[in-house]
Coordinates of C-alpha atoms and ligand atoms in Angstrom, one line a residue:
M5 CA 0.0 0.0 0.0
Q6 CA 1.3 3.5 -0.9
E7 CA 1.7 5.7 2.1
F8 CA 1.6 9.5 2.3
D9 CA 1.9 12.2 4.9
V10 CA -1.3 13.7 3.6
V11 CA -4.1 12.5 1.3
V12 CA -6.3 15.3 -0.1
I13 CA -9.7 14.2 -1.4
G14 CA -11.0 16.6 -4.1
S15 CA -9.1 18.8 -6.5
G16 CA -11.1 22.0 -6.3
P17 CA -9.6 25.3 -5.2
G18 CA -9.6 24.0 -1.6
G19 CA -8.0 20.7 -2.4
Y20 CA -5.4 21.6 -5.0
V21 CA -4.2 24.7 -3.1
S22 CA -3.9 22.7 0.1
A23 CA -1.9 20.0 -1.7
I24 CA 0.5 22.6 -3.1
R25 CA 1.0 24.3 0.3
L26 CA 1.6 20.9 1.9
A27 CA 4.2 20.1 -0.7
Q28 CA 5.9 23.4 -0.1
L29 CA 6.1 22.6 3.6
G30 CA 7.9 19.3 2.7
F31 CA 5.1 16.7 3.0
K32 CA 4.6 13.7 0.8
V33 CA 1.2 14.4 -0.7
A34 CA -1.4 12.6 -2.7
I35 CA -4.5 14.1 -4.3
V36 CA -7.6 12.1 -5.2
E37 CA -10.1 13.4 -7.8
K38 CA -13.0 11.5 -9.1
Y39 CA -13.2 13.2 -12.4
A40 CA -10.6 12.9 -15.2
V41 CA -9.7 16.6 -14.8
M42 CA -8.5 18.6 -11.9
G43 CA -9.9 22.0 -10.6
G44 CA -13.3 21.0 -9.2
T45 CA -16.5 23.0 -9.5
C46 CA -14.7 26.3 -9.7
L47 CA -12.6 25.6 -12.7
N48 CA -14.9 23.1 -14.6
V49 CA -18.5 24.2 -14.0
G50 CA -18.2 27.3 -11.8
C51 CA -16.1 30.5 -11.4
I52 CA -14.0 30.2 -14.6
P53 CA -16.5 29.1 -17.3
S54 CA -19.2 31.5 -15.9
K55 CA -16.7 34.4 -16.1
A56 CA -15.7 33.3 -19.7
L57 CA -19.4 33.5 -20.8
L58 CA -19.9 36.7 -18.8
D59 CA -17.0 38.3 -20.7
S60 CA -18.2 37.0 -24.1
S61 CA -21.8 38.1 -23.6
E62 CA -20.6 41.5 -22.4
H63 CA -18.6 41.9 -25.6
Y64 CA -21.7 41.0 -27.6
H65 CA -23.9 43.4 -25.6
N66 CA -21.5 46.3 -26.1
A67 CA -21.1 45.6 -29.8
V68 CA -24.9 45.8 -30.1
H69 CA -25.6 48.6 -27.6
T70 CA -22.6 50.8 -26.9
F71 CA -20.2 50.7 -29.9
Q72 CA -22.3 53.1 -31.9
D73 CA -22.3 55.6 -29.1
H74 CA -18.5 55.4 -29.0
G75 CA -18.4 56.1 -32.7
I76 CA -17.8 52.5 -33.8
D77 CA -20.1 51.5 -36.6
I78 CA -20.2 47.8 -37.4
S79 CA -22.8 45.6 -39.1
K80 CA -25.2 43.9 -36.8
P81 CA -23.3 41.3 -34.8
K82 CA -24.7 37.7 -34.4
V83 CA -24.2 35.3 -31.5
N84 CA -22.3 32.2 -32.5
M85 CA -23.2 30.0 -29.5
D86 CA -21.0 27.0 -30.6
Q87 CA -17.9 29.3 -30.8
M88 CA -18.8 31.0 -27.5
I89 CA -19.0 27.6 -25.7
K90 CA -15.9 26.3 -27.6
R91 CA -13.9 29.3 -26.4
K92 CA -15.2 28.7 -22.8
A93 CA -14.1 25.0 -23.0
G94 CA -10.7 26.2 -24.2
V95 CA -10.3 28.5 -21.3
V96 CA -11.2 25.6 -18.9
S97 CA -8.9 23.1 -20.5
N98 CA -6.0 25.6 -20.5
L99 CA -6.4 25.9 -16.8
N100 CA -6.9 22.2 -16.3
A101 CA -3.5 21.7 -17.8
G102 CA -2.1 24.4 -15.5
I103 CA -3.2 22.6 -12.4
A104 CA -1.9 19.2 -13.7
Y105 CA 1.5 21.1 -14.3
L106 CA 1.4 22.5 -10.7
M107 CA 0.8 19.0 -9.3
K108 CA 3.8 17.7 -11.2
K109 CA 6.0 20.6 -10.4
N110 CA 5.3 20.2 -6.7
K111 CA 5.8 16.4 -6.9
I112 CA 2.2 15.7 -5.7
T113 CA 0.9 12.2 -6.6
T114 CA -2.4 12.4 -8.5
F115 CA -5.0 9.7 -8.5
H116 CA -8.2 9.8 -10.5
G117 CA -11.0 7.8 -8.9
L118 CA -13.8 8.1 -6.4
G119 CA -12.2 8.3 -2.9
S120 CA -14.0 6.7 0.0
F121 CA -12.8 6.1 3.5
D122 CA -11.7 2.6 4.3
S123 CA -10.7 3.6 7.8
A124 CA -9.7 6.9 9.5
K125 CA -6.2 6.5 7.9
T126 CA -6.9 4.8 4.6
V127 CA -8.7 5.9 1.4
K128 CA -10.0 3.4 -1.2
M129 CA -10.1 4.7 -4.7
T130 CA -12.4 3.3 -7.3
K131 CA -11.3 4.1 -10.8
E132 CA -13.5 4.5 -13.9
D133 CA -12.6 1.0 -15.1
G134 CA -14.0 -0.4 -11.8
S135 CA -10.5 -1.3 -10.4
S136 CA -9.7 0.0 -7.0
E137 CA -6.6 0.8 -4.8
V138 CA -6.2 1.7 -1.2
I139 CA -3.7 4.3 -0.1
A140 CA -2.8 5.4 3.4
G141 CA -2.4 8.9 4.8
K142 CA -1.2 10.0 8.2
N143 CA -3.5 13.0 7.7
I144 CA -6.5 13.3 5.4
V145 CA -8.1 16.5 4.0
I146 CA -11.7 16.3 2.8
A147 CA -12.2 18.9 0.1
T148 CA -15.2 17.3 -1.8
G149 CA -17.1 20.6 -2.4
S150 CA -20.8 21.0 -3.2
K151 CA -23.5 20.3 -5.7
P152 CA -26.6 22.3 -6.7
T153 CA -29.6 22.1 -4.3
I154 CA -32.6 20.5 -6.0
L155 CA -36.2 21.0 -4.9
P156 CA -38.2 17.8 -4.9
F157 CA -41.1 19.3 -6.8
I158 CA -38.9 20.6 -9.6
P159 CA -38.0 17.9 -12.1
V160 CA -34.5 18.9 -13.3
D161 CA -34.2 17.0 -16.6
K162 CA -31.0 18.8 -17.5
E163 CA -32.5 19.5 -20.9
R164 CA -35.2 22.1 -20.4
I165 CA -35.1 22.4 -16.6
I166 CA -31.4 22.9 -15.9
T167 CA -28.8 23.7 -13.3
S168 CA -25.8 26.0 -13.7
T169 CA -23.8 23.1 -15.1
E170 CA -26.0 22.8 -18.2
A171 CA -26.4 26.6 -18.5
L172 CA -22.7 26.8 -19.1
K173 CA -22.9 24.6 -22.2
M174 CA -26.1 25.7 -24.0
K175 CA -26.5 24.9 -27.7
E176 CA -28.9 27.8 -28.3
V177 CA -29.8 31.2 -26.8
P178 CA -33.1 30.6 -24.9
K179 CA -36.0 32.7 -26.1
H180 CA -37.4 32.9 -22.5
L181 CA -35.2 31.7 -19.6
I182 CA -37.0 31.4 -16.3
V183 CA -34.5 31.7 -13.5
I184 CA -35.5 30.2 -10.1
G185 CA -33.5 32.0 -7.5
A186 CA -32.1 35.5 -8.0
G187 CA -28.9 34.9 -5.9
V188 CA -25.4 35.0 -7.2
I189 CA -25.7 32.3 -9.9
G190 CA -29.1 33.6 -11.0
A191 CA -27.8 37.1 -11.4
E192 CA -24.6 36.1 -13.3
L193 CA -26.0 33.5 -15.6
G194 CA -29.3 35.4 -16.0
S195 CA -27.2 38.4 -17.1
V196 CA -25.3 36.2 -19.7
Y197 CA -28.5 35.2 -21.5
A198 CA -30.3 38.5 -21.1
R199 CA -27.3 40.2 -22.8
L200 CA -27.4 37.6 -25.6
G201 CA -31.0 38.4 -26.2
S202 CA -33.1 36.0 -24.1
K203 CA -36.1 37.3 -22.2
V204 CA -35.2 36.5 -18.6
S205 CA -37.7 36.1 -15.7
F206 CA -36.4 35.8 -12.2
V207 CA -38.6 34.1 -9.6
E208 CA -37.2 34.7 -6.2
F209 CA -38.4 33.8 -2.7
A210 CA -36.8 36.9 -1.0
D211 CA -37.9 40.5 -1.6
S212 CA -34.7 41.4 -3.5
M213 CA -32.0 40.1 -5.8
I214 CA -28.7 38.9 -4.1
A215 CA -30.6 39.1 -0.8
T216 CA -27.8 38.1 1.5
M217 CA -25.7 41.2 0.5
D218 CA -26.4 44.8 1.7
K219 CA -29.9 45.6 0.7
S220 CA -28.9 48.6 -1.3
M221 CA -26.9 46.4 -3.7
G222 CA -29.8 44.2 -4.7
K223 CA -31.9 47.2 -5.4
E224 CA -29.3 48.8 -7.7
L225 CA -28.5 45.5 -9.4
Q226 CA -32.2 45.0 -10.2
K227 CA -32.4 48.4 -11.9
S228 CA -29.4 47.5 -14.1
I229 CA -30.6 44.1 -15.0
A230 CA -34.1 45.4 -15.7
K231 CA -32.5 47.5 -18.4
L232 CA -31.7 44.3 -20.2
G233 CA -35.4 43.6 -20.3
A234 CA -35.7 41.2 -17.4
D235 CA -38.8 40.6 -15.4
F236 CA -38.8 40.1 -11.6
Y237 CA -41.2 38.0 -9.5
L238 CA -39.8 38.8 -6.1
S239 CA -41.3 37.5 -2.9
H240 CA -42.6 34.6 -4.9
K241 CA -42.3 31.0 -3.7
V242 CA -41.9 28.5 -6.5
T243 CA -44.4 25.6 -6.1
G244 CA -43.8 23.5 -9.2
A245 CA -42.5 23.2 -12.7
S246 CA -43.2 21.0 -15.7
V247 CA -42.0 20.4 -19.2
K248 CA -44.2 19.7 -22.3
G249 CA -42.2 19.4 -25.5
K250 CA -40.1 22.6 -25.7
E251 CA -42.2 24.5 -23.2
V252 CA -41.5 24.8 -19.5
T253 CA -44.1 26.1 -17.1
V254 CA -43.2 27.4 -13.6
K255 CA -45.8 28.0 -11.0
A256 CA -45.2 30.3 -8.0
Q257 CA -47.1 32.0 -5.3
D258 CA -46.7 35.6 -4.1
A259 CA -46.9 36.6 -0.4
S260 CA -50.7 36.8 -0.4
G261 CA -51.0 33.3 -1.9
K262 CA -51.9 34.4 -5.4
E263 CA -50.6 32.0 -8.0
V264 CA -48.7 33.0 -11.1
E265 CA -47.8 30.8 -14.1
I266 CA -44.8 31.6 -16.2
K267 CA -44.0 29.9 -19.5
G268 CA -40.6 29.8 -21.1
D269 CA -38.4 27.4 -23.2
Y270 CA -35.8 26.9 -20.4
C271 CA -35.7 27.1 -16.7
L272 CA -32.5 27.5 -14.7
V273 CA -32.7 26.3 -11.1
C274 CA -30.2 28.0 -8.8
I275 CA -31.5 28.1 -5.3
G276 CA -28.2 27.4 -3.5
R277 CA -25.7 24.5 -3.2
R278 CA -25.4 21.7 -0.7
P279 CA -22.1 20.2 0.6
Y280 CA -21.2 17.0 -1.2
T281 CA -20.1 13.8 0.6
D282 CA -21.9 11.1 -1.5
G283 CA -19.7 8.0 -1.8
L284 CA -17.2 9.2 0.7
N285 CA -18.2 6.6 3.3
L286 CA -17.7 9.0 6.2
A287 CA -18.9 6.3 8.6
A288 CA -15.8 4.2 8.0
A289 CA -13.7 7.1 9.4
G290 CA -16.1 7.6 12.3
L291 CA -17.5 10.9 10.8
T292 CA -21.1 12.0 10.1
A293 CA -22.4 15.0 8.1
D294 CA -24.9 17.4 9.9
E295 CA -28.5 17.9 8.7
R296 CA -27.4 20.3 6.0
G297 CA -24.8 17.8 4.8
R298 CA -21.8 19.7 6.2
I299 CA -18.8 18.2 8.0
A300 CA -18.3 19.8 11.4
V301 CA -14.8 21.2 12.0
D302 CA -12.9 23.0 14.8
E303 CA -13.2 26.7 14.3
H304 CA -9.5 27.4 14.4
T305 CA -7.8 24.2 13.0
L306 CA -10.5 22.9 10.6
Q307 CA -9.9 19.4 12.2
T308 CA -13.0 17.2 12.3
S309 CA -14.0 15.2 15.3
V310 CA -11.5 12.5 14.2
P311 CA -7.8 13.5 14.9
G312 CA -5.8 13.8 11.6
I313 CA -8.9 14.3 9.4
Y314 CA -9.6 17.9 8.3
A315 CA -12.3 19.4 6.1
I316 CA -12.3 22.6 4.0
G317 CA -14.2 24.6 1.4
D318 CA -17.8 24.2 0.4
V319 CA -18.2 20.9 2.4
V320 CA -17.8 22.9 5.7
R321 CA -19.7 25.9 7.2
G322 CA -19.3 29.4 5.8
A323 CA -19.5 31.1 2.4
M324 CA -19.3 28.8 -0.6
L325 CA -16.5 30.7 -2.4
A326 CA -13.4 29.6 -4.2
H327 CA -11.1 32.1 -2.4
K328 CA -12.5 31.0 1.0
A329 CA -11.8 27.4 0.1
E330 CA -8.2 28.4 -0.9
E331 CA -7.5 30.1 2.4
E332 CA -8.8 27.1 4.3
G333 CA -6.6 24.8 2.1
T334 CA -3.6 26.8 3.1
L335 CA -4.6 27.0 6.7
V336 CA -5.0 23.2 7.1
A337 CA -1.6 22.6 5.5
E338 CA 0.1 25.0 7.9
V339 CA -1.8 23.5 10.9
I340 CA -0.6 20.1 9.9
A341 CA 2.9 21.6 9.8
G342 CA 2.5 22.8 13.4
Q343 CA 2.0 26.5 12.5
K344 CA -0.7 28.7 14.0
P345 CA -2.4 30.3 10.9
H346 CA -5.5 32.4 11.1
I347 CA -8.3 33.3 8.7
N348 CA -10.3 36.6 9.2
Y349 CA -13.7 35.3 7.9
N350 CA -15.2 38.8 8.3
L351 CA -12.9 40.0 5.5
I352 CA -13.6 37.4 2.9
P353 CA -15.0 39.5 0.0
G354 CA -18.1 38.5 -1.9
V355 CA -18.3 39.5 -5.6
V356 CA -21.1 39.1 -8.2
Y357 CA -19.6 39.4 -11.7
T358 CA -22.6 41.1 -13.4
W359 CA -22.1 44.5 -15.1
P360 CA -22.1 46.6 -13.1
E361 CA -20.2 44.3 -10.7
V362 CA -21.2 44.0 -7.1
A363 CA -18.6 43.6 -4.4
S364 CA -18.8 43.6 -0.7
V365 CA -16.7 43.1 2.5
G366 CA -17.4 43.3 6.2
K367 CA -20.8 44.0 7.7
T368 CA -23.9 45.0 5.9
E369 CA -26.1 47.9 7.1
Q370 CA -28.7 45.3 8.2
E371 CA -26.1 43.3 10.2
L372 CA -24.9 46.5 12.0
K373 CA -28.5 47.5 12.8
A374 CA -29.3 44.0 14.1
A375 CA -26.2 44.0 16.3
G376 CA -27.0 47.5 17.7
I377 CA -23.7 49.0 16.5
A378 CA -23.8 52.7 15.9
Y379 CA -22.4 53.6 12.4
K380 CA -22.0 56.3 9.9
E381 CA -22.8 55.8 6.2
G382 CA -21.2 57.5 3.2
S383 CA -22.1 56.8 -0.4
F384 CA -21.0 58.1 -3.8
P385 CA -22.7 57.5 -7.1
F386 CA -20.6 56.3 -10.1
K387 CA -22.5 58.7 -12.3
A388 CA -20.5 61.5 -10.7
L389 CA -17.1 60.0 -11.5
G390 CA -15.1 61.4 -14.4
R391 CA -13.9 57.9 -15.3
S392 CA -17.4 56.5 -15.4
I393 CA -18.7 59.3 -17.6
A394 CA -15.7 58.8 -20.0
S395 CA -16.4 55.0 -20.3
G396 CA -20.2 55.2 -20.2
D397 CA -20.4 52.9 -17.1
V398 CA -22.4 55.2 -14.9
D399 CA -24.6 52.8 -13.0
G400 CA -24.0 52.1 -9.3
L401 CA -22.6 53.5 -6.1
A402 CA -19.9 52.9 -3.4
K403 CA -21.1 52.7 0.2
V404 CA -18.9 52.8 3.2
L405 CA -20.1 52.0 6.8
A406 CA -17.9 53.2 9.6
D407 CA -18.1 53.1 13.3
A408 CA -19.9 56.2 14.6
T409 CA -17.3 56.9 17.3
T410 CA -14.0 55.6 16.0
D411 CA -14.6 56.0 12.2
E412 CA -13.2 52.4 11.7
I413 CA -14.5 51.0 8.4
L414 CA -16.9 48.2 9.3
G415 CA -18.3 47.4 5.8
V416 CA -17.8 48.4 2.2
H417 CA -20.4 47.7 -0.5
I418 CA -19.9 48.6 -4.1
I419 CA -21.9 48.2 -7.2
G420 CA -20.2 49.7 -10.3
A421 CA -17.6 49.2 -12.9
R422 CA -14.8 47.0 -11.7
A423 CA -16.1 46.8 -8.2
A424 CA -14.6 43.3 -8.1
D425 CA -11.1 44.8 -8.2
I426 CA -11.8 47.9 -6.1
I427 CA -13.0 45.8 -3.2
A428 CA -9.4 44.5 -2.7
E429 CA -8.5 48.0 -1.4
A430 CA -11.2 47.8 1.1
V431 CA -10.0 44.4 2.3
V432 CA -6.5 45.8 2.8
A433 CA -7.8 48.9 4.6
M434 CA -10.0 46.8 6.9
E435 CA -7.3 44.2 7.6
Y436 CA -5.2 47.1 9.0
R437 CA -8.3 48.5 10.7
A438 CA -8.2 51.8 8.8
S439 CA -10.7 54.6 9.5
A440 CA -12.8 56.0 6.7
E441 CA -10.7 59.2 7.0
D442 CA -7.4 57.1 6.5
V443 CA -8.7 56.0 3.1
A444 CA -10.2 59.4 2.3
R445 CA -6.8 61.0 2.8
M446 CA -4.9 58.5 0.5
S447 CA -4.2 59.7 -3.0
H448 CA -6.3 57.7 -5.6
A449 CA -5.2 58.0 -9.2
H450 CA -7.4 60.1 -11.3
P451 CA -9.4 59.3 -13.3
T452 CA -10.1 55.8 -11.9
Y453 CA -13.2 53.9 -10.6
T454 CA -11.3 53.6 -7.3
E455 CA -12.1 57.3 -6.6
A456 CA -15.6 56.2 -5.8
L457 CA -14.3 54.4 -2.7
K458 CA -12.3 57.5 -1.7
E459 CA -15.3 59.7 -2.2
A460 CA -17.6 57.4 -0.2
C461 CA -15.0 57.4 2.6
L462 CA -14.9 61.2 2.5
A463 CA -18.7 61.1 2.7
A464 CA -18.7 58.7 5.7
T465 CA -16.0 60.7 7.5
A466 CA -17.6 64.1 7.5
K467 CA -20.1 64.3 4.7
R468 CA -17.4 66.0 2.7
S469 CA -17.4 64.1 -0.6
I470 CA -15.9 66.5 -3.2
H471 CA -17.7 65.5 -6.4
S472 CA -21.3 65.0 -5.2
Ligands
FAD14 P1 -15.1 22.0 -5.4 O1 -14.6 23.0 -6.3 O2 -16.5 21.6 -5.6 O3 -14.2 20.7 -5.7 C1 -14.5 19.5 -5.1 C2 -13.8 18.4 -5.9 O4 -13.9 17.2 -5.2 C3 -14.5 18.1 -7.2 O5 -13.6 18.1 -8.3 C4 -15.2 16.7 -7.1 O6 -15.2 16.0 -8.3 C5 -14.2 16.1 -6.1 N1 -14.8 15.0 -5.3 C6 -16.0 15.0 -4.6 N2 -16.2 13.9 -4.0 C7 -15.1 13.1 -4.3 C8 -14.7 11.8 -3.9 N3 -15.4 11.1 -3.1 N4 -13.5 11.4 -4.4 C9 -12.7 12.1 -5.2 N5 -13.1 13.4 -5.6 C10 -14.2 13.9 -5.1 N6 -16.8 31.1 -6.2 C11 -16.1 32.3 -6.3 O7 -15.3 32.5 -5.3 N7 -16.1 33.1 -7.3 C12 -16.9 32.8 -8.4 O8 -16.9 33.6 -9.4 C13 -17.7 31.7 -8.4 N8 -18.5 31.4 -9.4 C14 -19.3 30.2 -9.4 C15 -20.1 30.0 -10.5 C16 -20.9 28.8 -10.5 C17 -21.8 28.6 -11.7 C18 -20.8 27.9 -9.4 C19 -21.6 26.7 -9.4 C20 -20.0 28.2 -8.3 C21 -19.2 29.4 -8.3 N9 -18.4 29.7 -7.2 C22 -17.6 30.8 -7.3 C23 -18.3 28.8 -6.1 C24 -17.0 28.0 -6.1 O9 -17.0 27.2 -7.3 C25 -16.9 27.0 -4.9 O10 -17.0 27.8 -3.7 C26 -15.6 26.3 -4.9 O11 -15.4 25.5 -6.1 C27 -15.4 25.4 -3.7 O12 -14.2 24.7 -3.8 P2 -14.0 23.3 -3.1 O13 -12.5 23.0 -3.3 O14 -14.5 23.3 -1.7 O15 -14.9 22.3 -3.9
NAD15 P1 -27.6 31.7 -3.5 O1 -27.8 31.3 -2.1 O2 -26.7 32.9 -3.9 O3 -29.1 32.2 -4.1 C1 -30.2 31.3 -4.1 C2 -31.4 32.1 -4.1 O4 -32.5 31.2 -4.3 C3 -31.7 32.9 -2.8 O5 -31.9 34.2 -3.1 C4 -33.0 32.2 -2.3 O6 -33.8 33.1 -1.6 C5 -33.6 31.7 -3.6 N1 -34.5 30.6 -3.4 C6 -34.4 29.5 -2.6 N2 -35.4 28.7 -2.7 C7 -36.3 29.3 -3.5 C8 -37.6 28.9 -4.0 N3 -38.2 27.8 -3.6 N4 -38.2 29.8 -4.9 C9 -37.6 30.9 -5.2 N5 -36.4 31.3 -4.8 C10 -35.7 30.5 -4.0 O7 -27.3 30.4 -4.3 P2 -26.8 30.2 -5.9 O8 -27.0 31.4 -6.7 O9 -27.4 28.9 -6.3 O10 -25.3 30.0 -5.7 C11 -24.8 28.9 -4.9 C12 -23.4 29.2 -4.3 O11 -22.4 29.3 -5.3 C13 -23.5 30.5 -3.5 O12 -23.3 30.1 -2.1 C14 -22.4 31.3 -4.0 O13 -21.6 31.7 -2.9 C15 -21.6 30.4 -4.9 N6 -21.3 31.2 -6.2 C16 -20.5 32.3 -6.1 C17 -20.3 33.1 -7.1 C18 -19.4 34.3 -7.0 O14 -18.7 34.4 -6.0 N7 -19.4 35.2 -8.0 C19 -20.9 32.9 -8.3 C20 -21.8 31.8 -8.4 C21 -22.0 31.0 -7.3

């Protein structure tokens, strides 16, 4: 039996980053992945392919809607769905090869097969041809990720009623896409098809889009996505869906119990994701998953209830984000090496890659109110920024929440051009416990979108934003 210091199960951003950090620290590492390619949800059916399609659809949208305004006349562009999907597949396989290279470079032994516990120290791998092999690890890291949540009364046939995985490889642009759930996936993939010309209807249980973010963000995002011609059925609970030929019917109830029926040609179900431990045989290691499918871990070390077994990423509590999984992968490697690493979960940014982008870090206004923390608020609209007016990207605002007494920045919420990049400045500032005035007094290059953050900090500090 081959023996390793650490066996990592799952090659998503949690697993493969953990394996590399472990190798850097001098451990003999194996990684087990059930699919033929590495990279997990993030690379194969998540972050990367969705961003590839967001970028392609944005180019198309601009070619149709904004080129003329910029003085660029072209004949009417057409969507070539086959090429768009082919390009996306190329982006993914390029990065698949990148991870395979990194495994080799770091001398990590890679196994392709379904990993399941044989005991608390051994993992059995069943390969695609049915053969199996058992390997031993002094430590084992579970990084098996998540899968889409399915509602029992919605028959996902993966043809007409689809999940994000199928939405990333469509053969045609839907005429009318019904999106159940206006959370992050709904907003991003709904945007892709709305830009490509689909009518998109969002059916959402909460009273706003991206409801877990600061309320002001969902409100602004809805205004922008409505400009693409989308419909919103907010505060609507989906009660059923059916397919007849090429037609999908979705039924939902509003808060008063009134039923609506929406007909389209495709329905995307994106109502959240659940931790994935199927086939892992947790019982053989003395582990169980909780009622939500998560593996319980120690808050500081991410060790499970069984010594030497750790769990990270989507399969444990917390935000289901690639960069959160990566930080946890690094933390576990360093814990195994006897170090004392730390993750500041409050400062893990959340980003929605729509256009305008939405990005957030720290506390929302709702959270501060609920916790009874006295705060000041400063906002600045992108439409008052020179850079936004120059590019034509005038939707959105930057909002800064600071402690009423100390002026320490407690939360930053931005919807606007390149918010995904601007939020990094807020993360750095908050990590160093900057006050709003600290950021307001730092020079920000002009003209840039980052000036929106400086202006919002000026507004939070003393209501003295210069340009609004
Ligand atoms: P995963 O990436 O899910 O990887 C788990 C791996 O384990 C998989 O490869 C799986 O095959 C393997 N595995 C499972 N069980 C076994 C087993 N028994 N044996 C062997 N292998 C096994 N997050 C962001 O931060 N930014 C984004 O822009 C973003 N966009 C997204 C877009 C979409 C459409 C989706 C669906 C998700 C997106 N996410 C995004 C979320 C992100 O993909 C996840 O948070 C991230 O992939 C979690 O990483 P992980 O390593 O925990 O698990
Ligand atoms: P989500 O939790 O973001 O949104 C799901 C939405 O579905 C919620 O707004 C919820 O109220 C709604 N919903 C639930 N049940 C419903 C019902 N019966 N009827 C109507 N609406 C209902 O989940 P998601 O969009 O599926 O994304 C899953 C995970 O993937 C998220 O946790 C997210 O962190 C991650 N992800 C991240 C990114 C990113 O970072 N840019 C992109 C995509 C996905």
